[in-house]
Structure formats: C-alpha cells, structure tokens
Coordinates of N, CA and C in Angstrom, one line a residue:
M25 N 94.7 61.1 75.6 CA 93.8 61.1 76.9 C 94.6 61.0 78.3
R26 N 93.6 61.7 79.2 CA 94.5 61.9 80.3 C 94.7 60.6 81.3
T27 N 95.8 60.5 82.1 CA 96.0 59.3 83.0 C 95.0 59.8 84.5
P28 N 94.6 58.4 85.1 CA 93.9 58.6 86.2 C 94.7 59.6 87.4
D29 N 96.1 59.6 87.1 CA 96.9 60.4 88.3 C 97.1 61.8 87.9
A30 N 96.8 62.2 86.8 CA 96.8 63.7 86.2 C 96.2 64.5 87.1
A31 N 97.2 65.6 87.3 CA 96.7 66.7 87.8 C 95.2 67.2 87.7
P32 N 94.1 67.3 88.6 CA 93.0 68.3 88.4 C 93.0 69.2 87.5
R33 N 92.1 69.3 86.6 CA 92.2 70.5 85.8 C 91.2 71.7 86.4
L34 N 91.9 72.8 86.5 CA 90.4 73.7 87.3 C 90.5 75.0 86.3
L35 N 89.2 75.3 85.9 CA 89.2 76.5 85.2 C 88.9 77.8 86.2
L36 N 89.5 78.8 86.3 CA 89.5 80.0 86.9 C 88.9 81.1 86.3
V37 N 87.7 81.6 86.4 CA 87.1 82.8 85.5 C 87.1 84.0 86.5
E38 N 87.8 84.8 86.6 CA 88.3 86.2 87.3 C 88.7 87.1 86.4
D39 N 88.0 88.5 86.7 CA 88.6 89.6 86.1 C 89.1 90.4 86.6
D40 N 89.6 90.3 88.0 CA 90.6 91.0 88.5 C 91.9 90.4 88.6
A41 N 92.8 90.8 87.9 CA 94.2 90.3 87.3 C 95.0 89.9 88.5
G42 N 94.9 90.9 89.4 CA 95.9 90.6 90.8 C 95.3 89.1 91.3
L43 N 94.0 89.5 91.6 CA 93.4 88.3 92.5 C 93.8 86.9 91.6
A44 N 93.7 87.0 90.4 CA 93.5 85.9 89.2 C 95.1 85.2 89.3
R45 N 96.3 86.2 89.4 CA 97.4 85.7 89.6 C 97.7 85.1 91.0
L46 N 97.3 85.5 91.9 CA 97.5 85.1 93.3 C 96.8 83.7 93.4
L47 N 95.4 83.7 93.0 CA 94.8 82.3 93.2 C 95.3 81.3 92.2
S48 N 95.6 81.5 91.0 CA 96.2 80.5 89.9 C 97.7 80.1 90.7
G49 N 98.4 80.9 91.1 CA 99.8 80.5 92.1 C 99.4 79.7 93.1
L50 N 98.5 80.0 94.0 CA 98.2 78.9 95.0 C 97.6 77.8 94.9
L51 N 96.8 77.8 93.6 CA 96.0 76.6 93.2 C 96.9 75.6 92.6
G52 N 98.0 76.1 92.0 CA 99.1 75.5 91.2 C 99.9 74.7 92.5
E53 N 99.9 75.3 93.5 CA 101.0 75.0 94.5 C 100.0 73.6 95.1
E54 N 99.0 73.9 95.0 CA 98.0 73.0 95.8 C 97.6 71.6 94.9
G55 N 98.2 71.9 93.5 CA 98.4 70.5 92.8 C 97.3 70.7 91.6
Y56 N 96.8 71.8 91.4 CA 95.8 71.8 90.1 C 96.4 72.2 88.6
D57 N 96.1 71.9 87.7 CA 96.4 72.4 86.3 C 95.6 73.7 86.2
V58 N 95.8 74.8 86.5 CA 95.0 75.9 86.3 C 95.1 76.5 85.1
E59 N 93.8 77.0 84.6 CA 93.7 77.9 83.3 C 92.7 78.9 83.7
V60 N 93.1 80.0 83.2 CA 92.5 81.4 83.8 C 91.6 81.8 82.6
A61 N 90.4 82.3 82.9 CA 89.9 83.2 81.8 C 89.6 84.5 82.6
P62 N 89.8 85.6 81.8 CA 89.9 87.0 82.1 C 88.2 87.8 82.4
D63 N 87.4 86.9 81.5 CA 86.1 87.4 81.3 C 85.3 86.4 81.1
G64 N 83.8 86.7 81.2 CA 82.8 85.7 81.1 C 82.9 85.1 79.7
Q65 N 83.0 85.7 78.8 CA 82.8 85.4 77.4 C 83.9 84.3 77.0
R66 N 85.3 84.6 77.6 CA 86.3 83.3 77.5 C 86.1 82.4 78.2
G67 N 85.4 82.6 79.5 CA 85.5 81.5 80.7 C 84.1 80.6 80.0
L68 N 82.9 81.0 79.0 CA 82.2 80.4 78.7 C 82.7 79.5 77.3
H69 N 83.5 80.0 76.6 CA 84.3 79.5 75.6 C 85.2 78.2 76.1
L70 N 85.9 78.3 76.9 CA 86.8 77.3 77.6 C 85.8 76.1 78.4
G71 N 85.0 76.5 79.0 CA 84.0 75.5 79.8 C 83.2 74.9 78.9
L72 N 83.1 75.2 77.6 CA 82.1 74.5 76.7 C 83.3 73.7 75.5
T73 N 84.5 73.9 75.6 CA 85.4 73.3 74.5 C 86.4 72.1 75.3
R74 N 86.6 72.7 76.5 CA 87.4 71.7 77.5 C 86.8 71.4 78.5
D75 N 87.5 70.0 79.0 CA 86.9 69.3 80.1 C 87.8 69.8 81.2
Y76 N 87.2 70.0 82.4 CA 87.9 70.4 83.4 C 87.2 69.7 84.7
D77 N 88.0 69.5 85.9 CA 87.6 68.6 87.0 C 86.9 69.7 88.1
L78 N 87.2 71.0 88.0 CA 86.6 71.9 88.8 C 86.5 73.4 87.8
V79 N 85.7 74.2 88.5 CA 85.6 75.7 88.0 C 85.3 76.4 89.1
V80 N 86.1 77.3 89.4 CA 86.2 78.7 90.3 C 85.7 80.1 89.4
L81 N 84.5 80.4 89.9 CA 83.8 81.2 89.0 C 83.4 82.7 89.9
D82 N 84.1 83.6 89.7 CA 83.6 85.0 89.9 C 82.1 85.5 89.7
R83 N 81.6 85.9 90.4 CA 80.0 86.1 89.7 C 80.0 87.7 89.1
G84 N 80.7 88.6 89.2 CA 80.5 89.8 88.9 C 81.5 89.9 87.6
L85 N 81.2 89.6 86.4 CA 82.3 89.5 85.4 C 81.9 90.5 84.2
P86 N 82.8 91.0 83.4 CA 82.6 91.4 82.2 C 82.2 90.4 81.1
A87 N 81.4 91.0 80.1 CA 80.9 90.5 78.8 C 79.6 89.6 79.2
V88 N 80.0 88.3 80.1 CA 79.0 87.4 80.6 C 79.0 87.4 82.1
D89 N 77.8 87.7 82.7 CA 77.7 87.6 84.1 C 78.1 86.2 84.5
G90 N 78.7 86.1 85.8 CA 79.0 84.8 86.4 C 77.9 83.7 86.3
L91 N 76.8 84.3 86.7 CA 75.7 83.3 86.7 C 75.0 83.0 85.5
D92 N 74.8 84.0 84.7 CA 74.5 83.4 83.3 C 75.4 82.7 82.4
L93 N 76.8 82.6 83.0 CA 77.6 81.8 82.3 C 77.4 80.4 83.0
L94 N 77.4 80.6 84.1 CA 77.0 79.1 84.8 C 75.9 78.5 84.2
A95 N 74.9 79.2 84.2 CA 73.4 78.7 83.4 C 73.8 78.2 82.0
R96 N 74.4 78.7 81.4 CA 74.8 78.3 79.8 C 75.3 77.0 79.9
L97 N 76.3 76.9 81.0 CA 77.4 75.9 80.9 C 76.6 74.7 81.3
R98 N 75.7 74.6 82.1 CA 74.5 73.7 82.9 C 73.6 73.3 81.7
D99 N 73.3 74.3 80.9 CA 72.2 74.0 79.9 C 72.9 73.0 78.8
R100 N 74.3 73.4 78.8 CA 74.9 72.6 77.7 C 75.5 71.3 78.0
G101 N 75.1 70.8 79.4 CA 75.3 69.5 79.8 C 76.9 69.5 80.5
V102 N 77.4 70.5 80.8 CA 78.8 70.4 81.6 C 78.3 70.4 82.8
T103 N 78.9 69.4 83.3 CA 78.8 69.0 84.9 C 79.8 68.9 86.0
A104 N 80.9 69.7 85.6 CA 82.0 70.1 86.1 C 81.7 70.8 87.5
P105 N 82.0 70.4 89.1 CA 81.4 71.2 89.9 C 82.1 72.5 90.0
V106 N 81.2 73.5 90.3 CA 81.2 75.0 90.3 C 81.2 75.8 91.6
L107 N 82.3 76.4 92.0 CA 82.3 77.0 93.1 C 82.2 78.7 92.8
V108 N 81.2 79.4 93.3 CA 81.3 80.6 92.8 C 81.9 81.6 94.2
L109 N 82.5 82.5 93.5 CA 83.5 83.6 94.4 C 82.3 85.0 94.3
S110 N 82.0 85.4 95.3 CA 81.2 86.8 95.2 C 81.2 87.9 96.2
A111 N 81.4 89.1 95.9 CA 81.1 90.0 97.0 C 79.7 90.2 97.6
L112 N 78.7 89.3 96.6 CA 77.5 89.6 97.0 C 77.2 88.3 98.0
S113 N 77.3 88.3 99.3 CA 77.2 87.1 100.1 C 76.0 87.0 101.2
N114 N 75.3 87.8 100.8 CA 73.8 87.7 101.5 C 73.2 86.4 101.4
P115 N 72.2 85.7 102.5 CA 71.6 84.5 101.9 C 70.8 84.6 100.6
A116 N 70.2 85.5 100.1 CA 69.5 85.7 99.0 C 70.6 85.4 97.8
D117 N 71.8 85.8 97.9 CA 72.7 85.9 96.6 C 73.1 84.4 96.6
R118 N 73.7 83.7 97.8 CA 74.0 82.4 97.8 C 72.9 81.7 97.1
V119 N 71.6 81.7 97.6 CA 70.5 80.9 97.1 C 70.5 81.2 95.5
D120 N 70.8 82.4 95.0 CA 70.4 82.7 93.5 C 71.6 81.8 92.8
G121 N 73.0 81.8 93.5 CA 74.1 80.9 92.8 C 74.1 79.6 92.8
L122 N 73.6 79.0 94.1 CA 73.2 77.5 94.1 C 71.9 77.3 93.2
D123 N 71.0 78.1 93.3 CA 70.0 77.6 91.9 C 70.4 77.9 90.5
A124 N 71.5 78.4 90.5 CA 71.8 78.8 88.7 C 72.7 77.3 88.6
G125 N 73.1 76.7 89.5 CA 73.8 75.4 89.3 C 75.0 75.1 90.0
A126 N 75.4 75.8 90.8 CA 76.7 75.9 91.5 C 76.5 75.0 92.7
E127 N 77.7 74.1 93.0 CA 77.7 73.2 94.2 C 78.0 74.1 95.2
D128 N 78.9 74.9 95.3 CA 79.1 75.9 96.5 C 79.5 77.4 96.1
Y129 N 79.1 78.2 96.9 CA 79.4 79.6 96.9 C 80.2 80.3 98.1
L130 N 81.0 81.2 97.8 CA 81.9 81.6 98.7 C 81.9 83.2 98.7
G131 N 81.6 83.7 99.7 CA 81.8 85.2 99.8 C 83.1 85.8 100.0
K132 N 83.4 86.9 99.2 CA 84.7 88.0 99.1 C 84.4 89.0 100.4
P133 N 85.6 89.2 101.0 CA 86.5 88.5 101.0 C 86.7 87.0 101.5
F134 N 87.5 86.4 101.4 CA 87.2 84.7 101.7 C 88.8 84.3 102.2
D135 N 88.8 83.7 103.1 CA 90.0 82.8 103.6 C 90.7 81.7 102.6
V136 N 91.9 82.0 102.3 CA 92.4 80.9 101.3 C 92.2 79.5 101.8
D137 N 92.5 79.2 102.8 CA 92.6 77.9 103.3 C 91.0 77.5 103.4
E138 N 90.2 78.1 103.5 CA 88.7 77.8 103.7 C 88.5 77.4 101.7
L139 N 89.0 78.4 101.2 CA 88.8 78.1 99.7 C 88.9 76.7 99.2
L140 N 90.3 76.4 99.6 CA 91.3 75.3 99.2 C 90.5 74.0 99.8
A141 N 90.0 74.2 101.0 CA 89.3 73.1 101.7 C 87.9 72.7 101.0
R142 N 87.3 73.8 100.4 CA 86.1 73.4 100.0 C 86.2 72.9 98.6
L143 N 87.3 73.1 98.0 CA 87.6 72.8 96.7 C 88.0 71.2 96.8
R144 N 88.6 71.0 97.9 CA 89.1 69.5 98.1 C 87.5 68.8 98.3
A145 N 86.9 69.3 99.2 CA 85.7 68.5 99.4 C 84.7 68.6 98.0
L146 N 84.7 69.7 97.1 CA 83.7 69.3 96.1 C 84.6 68.2 95.2
R147 N 86.0 68.2 95.0 CA 86.4 67.2 94.0 C 86.4 65.7 94.7
R148 N 86.3 65.6 95.9 CA 86.0 64.3 96.6 C 84.6 63.8 96.1
R149 N 83.6 64.6 96.4 CA 82.3 64.5 96.1 C 82.2 64.4 94.5
H150 N 82.6 64.7 94.0 CA 82.6 64.9 92.5 C 83.0 63.4 91.8
T151 N 84.3 63.1 92.4 CA 84.8 61.8 92.3 C 84.1 60.6 92.6
D152 N 83.1 60.8 93.6 CA 82.2 59.5 94.1 C 81.2 59.4 93.5
R153 N 80.7 60.4 92.8 CA 79.5 60.6 91.8 C 79.7 60.2 90.6
A154 N 81.1 60.6 90.1 CA 81.4 60.2 88.6 C 81.5 58.8 88.3
R155 N 81.4 58.0 89.4 CA 81.6 56.5 88.8 C 80.2 56.1 88.4
T156 N 79.1 56.6 88.5 CA 77.9 56.5 87.8 C 77.2 57.8 87.0
L157 N 76.6 57.5 86.1 CA 76.2 58.4 85.2 C 74.7 58.2 84.7
A158 N 74.0 59.2 84.8 CA 72.6 59.2 84.6 C 72.3 59.0 82.8
L159 N 71.3 57.8 83.0 CA 70.9 57.5 81.5 C 69.3 58.0 81.2
P160 N 68.7 57.9 80.2 CA 67.2 58.1 80.0 C 66.6 57.2 80.8
G161 N 66.0 57.5 82.2 CA 65.3 56.2 82.9 C 66.2 55.3 83.6
G162 N 67.3 55.7 83.8 CA 68.4 54.8 84.6 C 69.6 55.4 85.1
R163 N 70.7 54.1 85.0 CA 72.0 54.7 85.2 C 72.9 53.6 84.5
L164 N 74.3 54.2 84.4 CA 75.3 53.4 84.1 C 76.3 53.5 85.1
D165 N 76.7 52.4 85.3 CA 78.0 52.2 86.6 C 79.1 51.8 85.9
L166 N 80.0 52.7 85.9 CA 81.4 52.6 85.2 C 82.1 51.4 85.7
D167 N 82.0 51.4 87.0 CA 83.0 50.1 87.9 C 82.6 48.7 87.0
T168 N 81.2 48.6 87.1 CA 80.9 47.1 86.6 C 80.3 47.0 85.5
R169 N 80.4 48.1 84.3 CA 80.1 48.2 83.1 C 78.3 47.6 82.9
Q170 N 77.6 48.1 84.0 CA 76.3 47.6 83.8 C 75.2 48.8 83.6
A171 N 74.5 48.7 82.9 CA 73.6 49.7 82.7 C 72.1 49.3 82.8
A172 N 71.4 50.2 83.4 CA 69.9 49.6 83.6 C 69.2 51.0 83.2
V173 N 67.9 50.6 82.6 CA 67.1 51.7 82.1 C 65.7 51.3 82.0
G174 N 64.9 52.4 82.6 CA 63.2 51.7 82.8 C 62.9 50.7 83.5
G175 N 63.8 50.5 84.4 CA 63.3 49.4 85.5 C 63.8 48.1 85.2
D176 N 64.3 48.1 84.0 CA 64.9 46.7 83.8 C 65.9 46.0 84.5
R177 N 66.4 44.9 84.4 CA 67.4 44.3 84.9 C 68.8 44.9 84.3
P178 N 69.9 45.1 85.1 CA 70.9 45.6 84.7 C 71.7 44.8 83.3
V179 N 72.0 45.4 82.6 CA 72.6 45.0 81.2 C 74.2 45.3 81.1
R180 N 74.7 44.2 81.1 CA 76.5 44.3 80.8 C 76.9 44.8 79.6
L181 N 77.9 45.9 79.6 CA 78.1 46.2 78.2 C 79.6 45.7 78.3
S182 N 80.1 45.6 76.7 CA 81.3 45.5 76.6 C 82.3 46.7 76.8
E183 N 83.6 46.6 76.9 CA 84.4 48.1 77.4 C 83.9 49.1 76.6
R184 N 84.0 48.9 75.0 CA 83.8 50.0 74.0 C 82.3 50.6 74.0
E185 N 81.5 49.4 74.3 CA 79.9 49.8 74.5 C 79.8 51.0 75.5
C186 N 80.4 50.6 77.0 CA 80.2 51.3 78.0 C 80.9 52.8 77.8
S187 N 82.2 52.8 77.1 CA 82.9 53.9 76.7 C 82.1 54.9 75.8
L188 N 81.4 54.2 74.7 CA 80.7 55.4 74.1 C 79.7 56.0 74.7
L189 N 78.7 54.8 75.5 CA 77.6 55.4 76.2 C 78.1 56.3 77.5
A190 N 79.1 56.3 77.9 CA 79.7 56.9 79.0 C 80.2 58.5 78.4
T191 N 80.6 58.4 77.0 CA 81.0 59.6 76.5 C 79.7 60.3 76.3
L192 N 78.7 60.0 76.0 CA 77.5 60.6 75.6 C 76.8 61.1 76.8
A193 N 76.7 60.3 78.0 CA 76.2 60.4 79.0 C 77.0 61.8 80.0
A194 N 78.1 61.8 79.8 CA 79.0 62.8 80.5 C 78.5 64.2 80.3
R195 N 78.2 64.3 78.8 CA 77.6 65.6 78.4 C 76.2 65.5 77.7
P196 N 75.0 65.1 78.3 CA 73.9 64.9 77.8 C 73.3 65.9 76.8
A197 N 73.8 67.2 76.9 CA 72.9 68.0 76.2 C 73.8 68.3 74.9
R198 N 75.2 67.8 74.6 CA 75.8 67.9 73.5 C 75.6 66.8 72.3
V199 N 75.5 67.5 71.4 CA 75.4 66.5 70.1 C 76.7 66.1 69.4
F200 N 77.3 65.1 69.5 CA 78.6 64.3 69.1 C 78.4 64.1 67.5
T201 N 79.3 64.8 66.8 CA 79.5 64.1 65.5 C 80.1 62.8 65.4
R202 N 79.9 62.1 64.4 CA 80.7 60.8 64.4 C 82.2 60.9 64.4
A203 N 82.4 62.0 63.9 CA 84.0 62.3 63.9 C 84.6 62.5 65.5
D204 N 83.7 63.1 66.0 CA 84.2 63.5 67.5 C 84.1 61.9 68.2
L205 N 83.0 61.2 68.1 CA 82.9 59.9 68.8 C 84.0 58.9 68.3
R206 N 84.3 58.9 67.1 CA 85.6 58.1 66.7 C 86.7 58.4 67.3
A207 N 87.2 59.8 67.6 CA 88.4 60.4 68.0 C 88.4 59.9 69.4
L208 N 87.3 60.0 70.0 CA 87.3 60.0 71.6 C 87.2 58.4 71.9
V209 N 86.6 57.8 71.4 CA 86.2 56.2 71.9 C 86.9 55.2 71.0
F210 N 87.1 55.5 69.7 CA 87.5 54.5 68.8 C 88.6 54.8 67.8
P211 N 89.7 55.5 68.3 CA 90.8 56.0 67.4 C 91.3 55.0 66.7
D212 N 91.4 54.0 67.2 CA 91.8 52.9 65.9 C 91.1 51.9 65.1
A213 N 89.9 52.6 64.9 CA 88.8 51.7 64.2 C 88.5 52.5 63.1
G214 N 87.9 51.7 62.1 CA 87.1 52.6 60.8 C 86.2 53.2 60.8
T215 N 85.5 53.7 59.8 CA 84.5 54.8 59.9 C 83.3 54.6 60.1
E216 N 83.1 53.4 59.9 CA 81.5 52.8 60.5 C 81.4 52.5 61.9
V217 N 82.4 52.4 62.6 CA 82.2 51.7 64.0 C 81.7 52.5 64.9
V218 N 81.3 53.7 64.8 CA 80.3 54.3 65.7 C 79.0 54.0 65.3
D219 N 78.3 53.8 64.3 CA 77.2 53.6 63.9 C 77.1 51.9 64.4
T220 N 77.9 51.2 64.2 CA 77.8 49.8 64.7 C 77.8 49.8 66.2
Y221 N 78.4 50.5 67.0 CA 78.3 50.4 68.4 C 76.9 51.1 68.9
V222 N 76.4 52.2 68.1 CA 75.0 52.7 68.7 C 74.2 51.8 68.1
H223 N 74.5 51.0 67.6 CA 73.3 50.0 67.1 C 73.3 48.6 68.3
Y224 N 74.5 48.5 68.5 CA 74.8 47.4 69.8 C 73.9 47.9 70.9
L225 N 74.0 49.3 71.5 CA 73.5 49.7 72.5 C 71.9 50.0 72.5
R226 N 71.6 50.3 71.3 CA 70.3 50.3 70.9 C 69.6 48.7 71.2
R227 N 70.3 47.8 70.6 CA 69.6 46.5 70.7 C 69.7 46.0 72.2
K228 N 70.7 46.4 72.9 CA 70.7 46.1 74.4 C 69.9 46.9 75.4
L229 N 69.7 47.8 75.1 CA 68.9 49.2 76.0 C 67.9 49.6 75.5
G230 N 67.6 49.4 74.2 CA 66.4 50.3 73.6 C 66.9 51.6 72.7
R231 N 66.0 51.6 71.7 CA 66.2 52.6 70.8 C 66.5 53.9 71.3
H232 N 65.7 54.3 72.5 CA 65.6 55.6 72.9 C 67.1 56.0 73.7
V233 N 67.9 55.0 73.8 CA 69.2 55.4 74.8 C 70.0 56.3 74.1
V234 N 69.9 56.2 72.6 CA 71.0 57.1 71.9 C 69.9 57.7 71.0
D235 N 69.7 58.9 70.6 CA 69.2 59.7 69.8 C 70.0 60.4 68.7
T236 N 69.6 59.9 67.4 CA 70.0 60.5 66.1 C 69.7 62.0 65.9
V237 N 70.7 62.7 65.6 CA 70.5 64.2 65.2 C 70.8 64.1 63.8
R238 N 69.8 64.4 63.0 CA 70.1 64.2 61.7 C 71.0 65.1 61.0
G239 N 71.9 64.9 60.3 CA 72.9 65.7 59.6 C 74.0 66.0 60.6
V240 N 73.9 65.6 61.8 CA 75.0 66.0 62.6 C 75.8 64.7 63.2
G241 N 75.1 63.6 64.1 CA 75.6 62.8 64.8 C 74.7 62.2 65.7
Y242 N 75.1 62.1 67.0 CA 74.3 61.2 67.9 C 74.6 62.1 69.3
Q243 N 73.3 62.0 70.0 CA 73.3 62.8 71.5 C 72.7 61.6 72.2
L244 N 72.7 61.6 73.6 CA 72.2 60.8 74.7 C 70.6 61.2 74.7
G245 N 69.9 59.9 74.4 CA 68.5 59.8 74.5 C 67.9 60.7 75.6
H246 N 66.6 61.0 75.5 CA 66.1 61.7 76.4 C 64.7 60.6 77.0
R247 N 64.7 60.7 78.3 CA 63.4 60.0 78.8 C 62.0 60.3 78.2
R248 N 61.4 59.2 77.7 CA 60.3 59.3 77.1 C 59.2 58.6 78.0

C-alpha cells in the first residue's frame, strides 16, 4: 500500500521517443514517479491495470488514438486527471479533448514551465476532490467516514466498511472479484470477509449500493 507522502505516480503516453525521454526526466526532477507508454495500446493496458495520480497523454498515437484511449479509460471508471498534449490546438480540437474526458489540454509546442504548473494545479484539484466519492444517489466522505444516499441522513461507517466502499467507488465501472477485494481491503482476514462486509454496507445503506455480478464478484451499485 502506498504511503501518503509517496511520490505522485504519473503515466506519460508519448510515441516520440526523444520527447518522452525529455519529459520523463523533467517530470522526475519535479518529484513524479513516471512510467512511459510508447503507444496507445500500452497506455491503455497500464491505465487499466495500475493506479496513477496523473496522466499526460499525446493525442496522436499509434495503435490506439489518444482521445479513443481516454474515452476507454473513462468508460472503465478510471478517474485520474488527464492532460492532453497535441499539435492540434485550435478551439474545436480543445473542445474535443475536454469532451472526451480530459481535465486540461495543451497545444504543441508548449512551454515546459507551463506544463509543470498545469500539472501541479490538476494535482491540487484532484487531491481536494478525492476526499469525497460519488455513490449511487449520494456521496462518501472519506474524512468523516460518513455515507449518504437517496436523501437520507449520513450514516457513519466502520473503517473497514469505508475502505471497502471507497475501493468500489473509486472505480465504479470495474467489477472486483472477491480475491481482488480481499487483497486490497482485508489482506489479513478469512475468505468470507468480503461477503460479510458487503452485507453490512447493504444493511446500512440499502441493497442498491453494491451490485453482485454473478460468477465474478462485486461492483458499485447504480442509481435506480
């Protein structure tokens, strides 16, 4: 498990090898833990299988186009803030990037200091938002461990109940196996612990808060 003071993890998806080396070095000096993907297919794989605090994404990529990659990440519930880099920088292109799910869009060529400043701003905004997570018809406050759904009064959760619900809510499109959830939330507990805590959450917040995906596991519920 990552410590709170760990270096922010950044995924850089860039097919220009020279630019990727340059940016990776500069971002490393800025304090980021950088992982580079040289094409859209690799970027998609990393984005779906690893957790990042930020993504810097070239728009014109081989294998999978940058905006297509971004749309697929958002469809799968990846919420890390994304800054798109592109030689296509007229207003219509920027609108396309933002509509695809990017938080920011910077045209090439770009000023490195501006890029770094924009990433710092994205990181600050995302850190502020990350203390609350959306639930079906409500919100989960990670600081108070209180959840409110459907207009009901907030309900206080235990530490493990909150951890389980936060894990599901952080990636609402992902279906987690019981083994996934046990490893992420209950590494020191027995095999039945996931089902037990799903039961606790449903008893406190309603059955709709966690969906059962038959033969696979659990997923954050959908508002009905």
